[in-house]
N, CA, C and O atoms as a GROMACS GRO file, in nm:
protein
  372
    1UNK      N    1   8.420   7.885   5.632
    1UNK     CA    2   8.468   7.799   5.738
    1UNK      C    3   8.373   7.679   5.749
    1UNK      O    4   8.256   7.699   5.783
    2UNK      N    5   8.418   7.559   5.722
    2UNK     CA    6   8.347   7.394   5.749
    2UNK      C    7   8.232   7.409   5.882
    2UNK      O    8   8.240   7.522   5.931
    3UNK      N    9   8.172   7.360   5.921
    3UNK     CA   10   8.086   7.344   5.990
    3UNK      C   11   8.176   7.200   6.063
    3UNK      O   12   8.225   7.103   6.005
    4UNK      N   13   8.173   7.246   6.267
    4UNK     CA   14   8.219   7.119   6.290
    4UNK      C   15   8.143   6.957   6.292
    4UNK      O   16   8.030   6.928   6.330
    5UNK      N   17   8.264   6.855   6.229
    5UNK     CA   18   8.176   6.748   6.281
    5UNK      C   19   8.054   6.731   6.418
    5UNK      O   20   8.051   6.782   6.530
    6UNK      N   21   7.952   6.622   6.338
    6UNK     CA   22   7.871   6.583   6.471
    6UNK      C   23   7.955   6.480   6.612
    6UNK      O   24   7.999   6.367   6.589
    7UNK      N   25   7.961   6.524   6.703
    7UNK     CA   26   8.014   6.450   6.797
    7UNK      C   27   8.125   6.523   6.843
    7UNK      O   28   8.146   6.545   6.962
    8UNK      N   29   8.202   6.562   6.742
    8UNK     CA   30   8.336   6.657   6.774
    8UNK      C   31   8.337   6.726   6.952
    8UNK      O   32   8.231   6.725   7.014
    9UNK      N   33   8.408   6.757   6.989
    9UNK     CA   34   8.421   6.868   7.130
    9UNK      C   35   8.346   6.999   7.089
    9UNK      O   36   8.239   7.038   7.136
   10UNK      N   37   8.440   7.075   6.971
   10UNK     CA   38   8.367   7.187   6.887
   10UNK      C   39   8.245   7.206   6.838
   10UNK      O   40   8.194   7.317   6.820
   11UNK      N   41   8.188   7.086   6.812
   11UNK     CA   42   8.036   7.040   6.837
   11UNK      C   43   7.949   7.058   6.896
   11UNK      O   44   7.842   7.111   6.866
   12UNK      N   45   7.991   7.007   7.006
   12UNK     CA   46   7.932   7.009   7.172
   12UNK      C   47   7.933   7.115   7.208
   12UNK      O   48   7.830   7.151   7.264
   13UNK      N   49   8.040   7.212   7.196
   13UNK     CA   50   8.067   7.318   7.300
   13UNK      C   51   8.010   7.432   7.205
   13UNK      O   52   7.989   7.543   7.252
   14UNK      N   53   7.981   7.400   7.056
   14UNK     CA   54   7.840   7.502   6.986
   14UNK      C   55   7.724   7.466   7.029
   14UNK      O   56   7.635   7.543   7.065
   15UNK      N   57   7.719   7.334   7.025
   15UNK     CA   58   7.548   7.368   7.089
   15UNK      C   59   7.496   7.354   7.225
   15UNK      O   60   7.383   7.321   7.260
   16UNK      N   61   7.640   7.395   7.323
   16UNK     CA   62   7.617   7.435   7.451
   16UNK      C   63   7.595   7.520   7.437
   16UNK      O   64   7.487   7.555   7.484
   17UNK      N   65   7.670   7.614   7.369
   17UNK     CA   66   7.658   7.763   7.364
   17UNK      C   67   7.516   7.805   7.347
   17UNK      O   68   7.444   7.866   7.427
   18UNK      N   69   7.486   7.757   7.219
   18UNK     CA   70   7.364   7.788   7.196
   18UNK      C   71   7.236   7.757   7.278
   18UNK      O   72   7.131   7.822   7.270
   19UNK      N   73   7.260   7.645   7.360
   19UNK     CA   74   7.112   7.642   7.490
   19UNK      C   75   7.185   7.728   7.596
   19UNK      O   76   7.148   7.705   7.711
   20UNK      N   77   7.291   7.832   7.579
   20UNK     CA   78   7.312   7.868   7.704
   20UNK      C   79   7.409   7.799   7.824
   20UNK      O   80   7.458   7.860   7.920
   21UNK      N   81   7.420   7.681   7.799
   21UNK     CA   82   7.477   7.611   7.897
   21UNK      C   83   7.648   7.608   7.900
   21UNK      O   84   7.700   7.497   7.900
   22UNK      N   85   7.732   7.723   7.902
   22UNK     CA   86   7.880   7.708   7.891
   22UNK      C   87   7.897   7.752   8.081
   22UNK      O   88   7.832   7.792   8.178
   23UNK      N   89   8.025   7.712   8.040
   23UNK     CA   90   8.108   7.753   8.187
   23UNK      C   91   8.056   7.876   8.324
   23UNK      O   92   8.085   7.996   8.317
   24UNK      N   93   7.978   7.820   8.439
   24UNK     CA   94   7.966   7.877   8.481
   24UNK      C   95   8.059   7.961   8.581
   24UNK      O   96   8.040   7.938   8.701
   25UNK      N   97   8.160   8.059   8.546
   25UNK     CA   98   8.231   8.129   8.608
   25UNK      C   99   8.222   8.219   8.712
   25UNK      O  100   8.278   8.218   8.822
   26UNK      N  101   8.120   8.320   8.648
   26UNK     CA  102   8.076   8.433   8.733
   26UNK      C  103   7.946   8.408   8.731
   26UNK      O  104   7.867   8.435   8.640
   27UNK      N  105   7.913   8.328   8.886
   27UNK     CA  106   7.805   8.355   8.928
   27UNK      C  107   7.798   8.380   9.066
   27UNK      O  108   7.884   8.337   9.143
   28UNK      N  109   7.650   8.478   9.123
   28UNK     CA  110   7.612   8.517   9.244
   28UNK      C  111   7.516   8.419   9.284
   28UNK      O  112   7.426   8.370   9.216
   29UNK      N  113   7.547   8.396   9.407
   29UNK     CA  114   7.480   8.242   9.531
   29UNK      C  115   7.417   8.286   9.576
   29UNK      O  116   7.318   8.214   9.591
   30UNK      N  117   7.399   8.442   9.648
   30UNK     CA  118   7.281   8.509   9.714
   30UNK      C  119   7.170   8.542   9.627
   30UNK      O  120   7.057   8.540   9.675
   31UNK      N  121   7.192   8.576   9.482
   31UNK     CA  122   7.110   8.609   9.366
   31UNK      C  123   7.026   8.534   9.311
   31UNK      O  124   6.907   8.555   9.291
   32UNK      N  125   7.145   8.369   9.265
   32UNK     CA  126   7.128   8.288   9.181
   32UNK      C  127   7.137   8.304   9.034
   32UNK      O  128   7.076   8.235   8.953
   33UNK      N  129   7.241   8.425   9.001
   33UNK     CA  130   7.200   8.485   8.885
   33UNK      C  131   7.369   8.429   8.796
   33UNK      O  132   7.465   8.440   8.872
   34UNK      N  133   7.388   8.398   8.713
   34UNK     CA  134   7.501   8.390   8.627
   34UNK      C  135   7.531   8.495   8.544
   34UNK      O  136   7.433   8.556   8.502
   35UNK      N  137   7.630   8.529   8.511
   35UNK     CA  138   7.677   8.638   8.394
   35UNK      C  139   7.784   8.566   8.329
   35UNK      O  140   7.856   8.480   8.381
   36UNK      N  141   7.786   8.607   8.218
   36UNK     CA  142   7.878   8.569   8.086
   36UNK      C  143   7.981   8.589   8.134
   36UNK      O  144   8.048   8.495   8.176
   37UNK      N  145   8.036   8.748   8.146
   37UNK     CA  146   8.172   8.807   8.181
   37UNK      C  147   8.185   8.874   8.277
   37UNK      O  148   8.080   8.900   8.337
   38UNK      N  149   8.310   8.929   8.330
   38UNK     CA  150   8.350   8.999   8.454
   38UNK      C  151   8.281   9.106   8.465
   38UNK      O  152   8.255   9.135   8.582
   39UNK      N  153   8.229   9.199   8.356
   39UNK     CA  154   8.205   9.311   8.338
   39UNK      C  155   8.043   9.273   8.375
   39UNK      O  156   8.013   9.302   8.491
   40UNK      N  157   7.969   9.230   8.319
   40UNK     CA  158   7.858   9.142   8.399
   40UNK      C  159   7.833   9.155   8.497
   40UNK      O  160   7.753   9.234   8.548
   41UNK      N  161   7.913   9.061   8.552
   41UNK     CA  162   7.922   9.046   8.708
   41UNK      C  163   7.941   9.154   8.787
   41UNK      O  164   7.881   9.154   8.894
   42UNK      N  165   8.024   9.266   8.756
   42UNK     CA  166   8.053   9.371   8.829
   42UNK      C  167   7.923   9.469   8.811
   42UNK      O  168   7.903   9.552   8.899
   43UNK      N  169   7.861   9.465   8.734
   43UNK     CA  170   7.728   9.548   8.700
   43UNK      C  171   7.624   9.487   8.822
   43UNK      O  172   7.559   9.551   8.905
   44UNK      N  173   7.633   9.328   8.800
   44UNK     CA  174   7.532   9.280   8.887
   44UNK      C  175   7.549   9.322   9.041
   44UNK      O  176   7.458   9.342   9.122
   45UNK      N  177   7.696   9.332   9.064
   45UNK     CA  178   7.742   9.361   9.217
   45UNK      C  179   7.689   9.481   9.262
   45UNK      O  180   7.658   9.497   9.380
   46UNK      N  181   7.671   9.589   9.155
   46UNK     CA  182   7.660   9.687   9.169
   46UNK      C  183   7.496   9.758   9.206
   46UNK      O  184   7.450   9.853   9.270
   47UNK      N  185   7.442   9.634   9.113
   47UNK     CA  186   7.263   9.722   9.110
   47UNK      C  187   7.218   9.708   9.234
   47UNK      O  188   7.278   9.663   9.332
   48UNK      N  189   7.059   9.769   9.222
   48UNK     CA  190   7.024   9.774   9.357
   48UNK      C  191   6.981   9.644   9.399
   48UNK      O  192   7.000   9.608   9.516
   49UNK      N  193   6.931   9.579   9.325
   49UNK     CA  194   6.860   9.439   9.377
   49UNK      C  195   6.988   9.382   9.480
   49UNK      O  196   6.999   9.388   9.602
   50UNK      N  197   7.049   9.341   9.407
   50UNK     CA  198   7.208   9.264   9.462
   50UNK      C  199   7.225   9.374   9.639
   50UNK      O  200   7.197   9.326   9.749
   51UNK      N  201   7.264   9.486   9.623
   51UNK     CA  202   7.291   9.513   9.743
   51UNK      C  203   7.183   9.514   9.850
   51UNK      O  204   7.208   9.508   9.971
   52UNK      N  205   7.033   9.525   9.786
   52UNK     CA  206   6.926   9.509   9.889
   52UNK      C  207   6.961   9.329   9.926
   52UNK      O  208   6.886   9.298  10.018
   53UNK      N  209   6.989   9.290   9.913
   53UNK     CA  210   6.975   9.133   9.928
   53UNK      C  211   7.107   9.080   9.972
   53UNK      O  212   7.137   8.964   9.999
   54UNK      N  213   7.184   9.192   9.976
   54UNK     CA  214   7.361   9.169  10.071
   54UNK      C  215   7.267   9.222  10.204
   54UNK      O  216   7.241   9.152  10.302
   55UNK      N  217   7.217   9.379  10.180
   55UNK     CA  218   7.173   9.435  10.344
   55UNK      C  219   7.051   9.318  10.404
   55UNK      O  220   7.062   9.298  10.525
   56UNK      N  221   6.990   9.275  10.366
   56UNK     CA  222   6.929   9.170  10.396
   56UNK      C  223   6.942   9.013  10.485
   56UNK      O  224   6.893   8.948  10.577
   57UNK      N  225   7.040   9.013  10.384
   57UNK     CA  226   7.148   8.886  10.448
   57UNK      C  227   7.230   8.870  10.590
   57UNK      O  228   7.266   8.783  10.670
   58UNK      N  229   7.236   9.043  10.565
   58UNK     CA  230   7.386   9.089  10.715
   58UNK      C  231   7.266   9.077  10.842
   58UNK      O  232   7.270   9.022  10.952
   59UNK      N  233   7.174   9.147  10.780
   59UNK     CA  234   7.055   9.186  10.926
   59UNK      C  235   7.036   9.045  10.998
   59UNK      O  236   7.041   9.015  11.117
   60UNK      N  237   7.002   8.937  10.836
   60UNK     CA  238   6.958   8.785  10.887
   60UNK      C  239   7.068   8.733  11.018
   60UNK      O  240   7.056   8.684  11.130
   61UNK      N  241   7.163   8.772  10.941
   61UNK     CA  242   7.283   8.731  11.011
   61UNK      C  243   7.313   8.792  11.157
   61UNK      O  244   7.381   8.742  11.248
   62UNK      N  245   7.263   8.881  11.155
   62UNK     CA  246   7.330   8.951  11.314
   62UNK      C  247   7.232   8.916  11.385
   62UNK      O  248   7.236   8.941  11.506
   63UNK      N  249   7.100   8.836  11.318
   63UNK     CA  250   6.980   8.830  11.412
   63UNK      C  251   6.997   8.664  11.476
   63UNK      O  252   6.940   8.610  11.570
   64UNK      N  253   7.095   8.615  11.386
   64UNK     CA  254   7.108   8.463  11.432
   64UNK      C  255   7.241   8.459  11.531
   64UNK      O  256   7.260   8.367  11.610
   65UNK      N  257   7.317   8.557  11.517
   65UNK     CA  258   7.428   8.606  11.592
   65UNK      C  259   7.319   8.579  11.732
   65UNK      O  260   7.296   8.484  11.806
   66UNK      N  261   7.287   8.674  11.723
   66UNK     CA  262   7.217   8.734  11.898
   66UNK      C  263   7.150   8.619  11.932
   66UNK      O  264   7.184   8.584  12.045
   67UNK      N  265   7.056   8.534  11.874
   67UNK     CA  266   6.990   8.390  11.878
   67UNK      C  267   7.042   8.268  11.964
   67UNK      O  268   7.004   8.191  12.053
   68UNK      N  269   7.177   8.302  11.865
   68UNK     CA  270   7.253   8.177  11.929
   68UNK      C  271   7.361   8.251  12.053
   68UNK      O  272   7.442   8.178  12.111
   69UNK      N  273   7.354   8.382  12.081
   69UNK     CA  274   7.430   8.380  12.162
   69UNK      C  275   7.323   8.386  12.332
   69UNK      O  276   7.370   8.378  12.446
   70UNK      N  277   7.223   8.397  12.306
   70UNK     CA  278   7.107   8.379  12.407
   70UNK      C  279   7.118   8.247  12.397
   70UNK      O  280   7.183   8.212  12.495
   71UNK      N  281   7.096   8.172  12.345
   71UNK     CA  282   7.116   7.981  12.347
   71UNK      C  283   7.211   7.978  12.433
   71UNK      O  284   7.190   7.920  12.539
   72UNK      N  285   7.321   8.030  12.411
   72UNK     CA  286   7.469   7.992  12.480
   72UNK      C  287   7.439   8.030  12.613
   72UNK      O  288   7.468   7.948  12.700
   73UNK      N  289   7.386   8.140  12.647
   73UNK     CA  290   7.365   8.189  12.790
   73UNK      C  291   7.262   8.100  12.876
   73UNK      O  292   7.281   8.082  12.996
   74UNK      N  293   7.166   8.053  12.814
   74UNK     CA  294   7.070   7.966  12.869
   74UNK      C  295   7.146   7.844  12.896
   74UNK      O  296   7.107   7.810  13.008
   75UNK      N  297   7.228   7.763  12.858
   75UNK     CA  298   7.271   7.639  12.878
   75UNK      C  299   7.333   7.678  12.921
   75UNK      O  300   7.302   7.630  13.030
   76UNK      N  301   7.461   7.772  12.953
   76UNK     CA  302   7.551   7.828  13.065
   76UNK      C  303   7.496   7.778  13.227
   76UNK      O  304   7.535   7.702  13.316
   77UNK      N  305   7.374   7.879  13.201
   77UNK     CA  306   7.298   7.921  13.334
   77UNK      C  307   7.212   7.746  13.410
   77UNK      O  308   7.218   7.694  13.521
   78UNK      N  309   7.159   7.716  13.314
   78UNK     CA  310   7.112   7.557  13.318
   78UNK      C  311   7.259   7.493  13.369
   78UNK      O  312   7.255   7.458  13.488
   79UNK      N  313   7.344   7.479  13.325
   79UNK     CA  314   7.474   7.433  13.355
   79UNK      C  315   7.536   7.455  13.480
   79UNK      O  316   7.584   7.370  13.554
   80UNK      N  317   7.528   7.610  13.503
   80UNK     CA  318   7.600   7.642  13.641
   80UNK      C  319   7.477   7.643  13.753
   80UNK      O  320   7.506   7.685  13.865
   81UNK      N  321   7.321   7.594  13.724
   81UNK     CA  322   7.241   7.530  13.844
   81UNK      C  323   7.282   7.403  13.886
   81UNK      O  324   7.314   7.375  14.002
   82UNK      N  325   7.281   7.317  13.777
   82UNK     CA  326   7.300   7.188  13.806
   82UNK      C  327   7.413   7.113  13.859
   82UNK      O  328   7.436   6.997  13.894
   83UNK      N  329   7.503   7.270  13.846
   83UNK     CA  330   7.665   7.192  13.901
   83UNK      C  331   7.648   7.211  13.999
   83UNK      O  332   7.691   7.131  14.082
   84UNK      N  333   7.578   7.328  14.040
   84UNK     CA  334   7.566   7.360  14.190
   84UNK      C  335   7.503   7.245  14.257
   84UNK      O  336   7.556   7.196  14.356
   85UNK      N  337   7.413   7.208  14.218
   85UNK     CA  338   7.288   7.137  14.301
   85UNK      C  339   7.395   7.000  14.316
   85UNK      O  340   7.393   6.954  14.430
   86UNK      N  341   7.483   6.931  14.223
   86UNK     CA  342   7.555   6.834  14.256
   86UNK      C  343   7.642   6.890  14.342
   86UNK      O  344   7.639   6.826  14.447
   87UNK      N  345   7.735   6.999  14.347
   87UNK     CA  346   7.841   6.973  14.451
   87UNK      C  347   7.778   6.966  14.621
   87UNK      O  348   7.806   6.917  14.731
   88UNK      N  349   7.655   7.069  14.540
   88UNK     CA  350   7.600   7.065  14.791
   88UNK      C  351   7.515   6.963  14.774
   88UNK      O  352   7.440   6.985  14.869
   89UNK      N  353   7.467   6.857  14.717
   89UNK     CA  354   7.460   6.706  14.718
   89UNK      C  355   7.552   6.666  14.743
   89UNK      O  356   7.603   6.694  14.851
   90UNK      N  357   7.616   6.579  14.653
   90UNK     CA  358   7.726   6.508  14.669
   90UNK      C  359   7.888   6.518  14.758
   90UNK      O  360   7.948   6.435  14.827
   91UNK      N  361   7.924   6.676  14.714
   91UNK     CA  362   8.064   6.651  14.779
   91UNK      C  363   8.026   6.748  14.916
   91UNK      O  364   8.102   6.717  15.008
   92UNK      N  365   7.953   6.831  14.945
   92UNK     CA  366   7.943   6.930  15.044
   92UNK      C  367   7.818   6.878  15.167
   92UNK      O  368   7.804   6.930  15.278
   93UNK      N  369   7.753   6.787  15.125
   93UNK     CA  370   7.610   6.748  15.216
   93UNK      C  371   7.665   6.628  15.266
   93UNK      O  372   7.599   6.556  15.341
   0.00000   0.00000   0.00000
């Protein structure tokens, strides 16, 4: 089989291959990790690293949950002083 021209697409997309650099399909964002194929990927879903670093994520997450829902309560409370203090000012005094 010919060897493809220089410049060709078939070209290019051999010596992507070869630094590694083809289509990134299956990859993990919490990981940062890429896999070739599905089967890959489903291995990666599976090990322990990957799920220590899902349980990780959820904890982060429920801790910014509660964070911001104390934020919400503080400006509530700031909110329902200051309305007060205007109505027996203004419309009640």
């Amino acid at each position: 089989m010919p060897k493809a021209e220089v410049g060709t697409p078939k070209w290019i997309s051999t010596q992507w291959k070869k630094k590694g650099l083809n289509k990134l399909r299956w990859y993990c964002g919490l990981c940062n990790v890429s896999c070739r194929d599905a089967n890959g990927f489903q291995l990666h879903l599976a090990h322990e690293n990957h799920l220590r670093r899902e349980i990780e994520a959820s904890e982060r997450r429920k801790v910014q949950d509660t964070e911001s829902r104390y934020q919400a309560d503080a400006y509530s409370e700031a909110f329902e002083r200051s309305m007060l203090r205007y109505l027996v000012r203004y419309k009640l005094g």
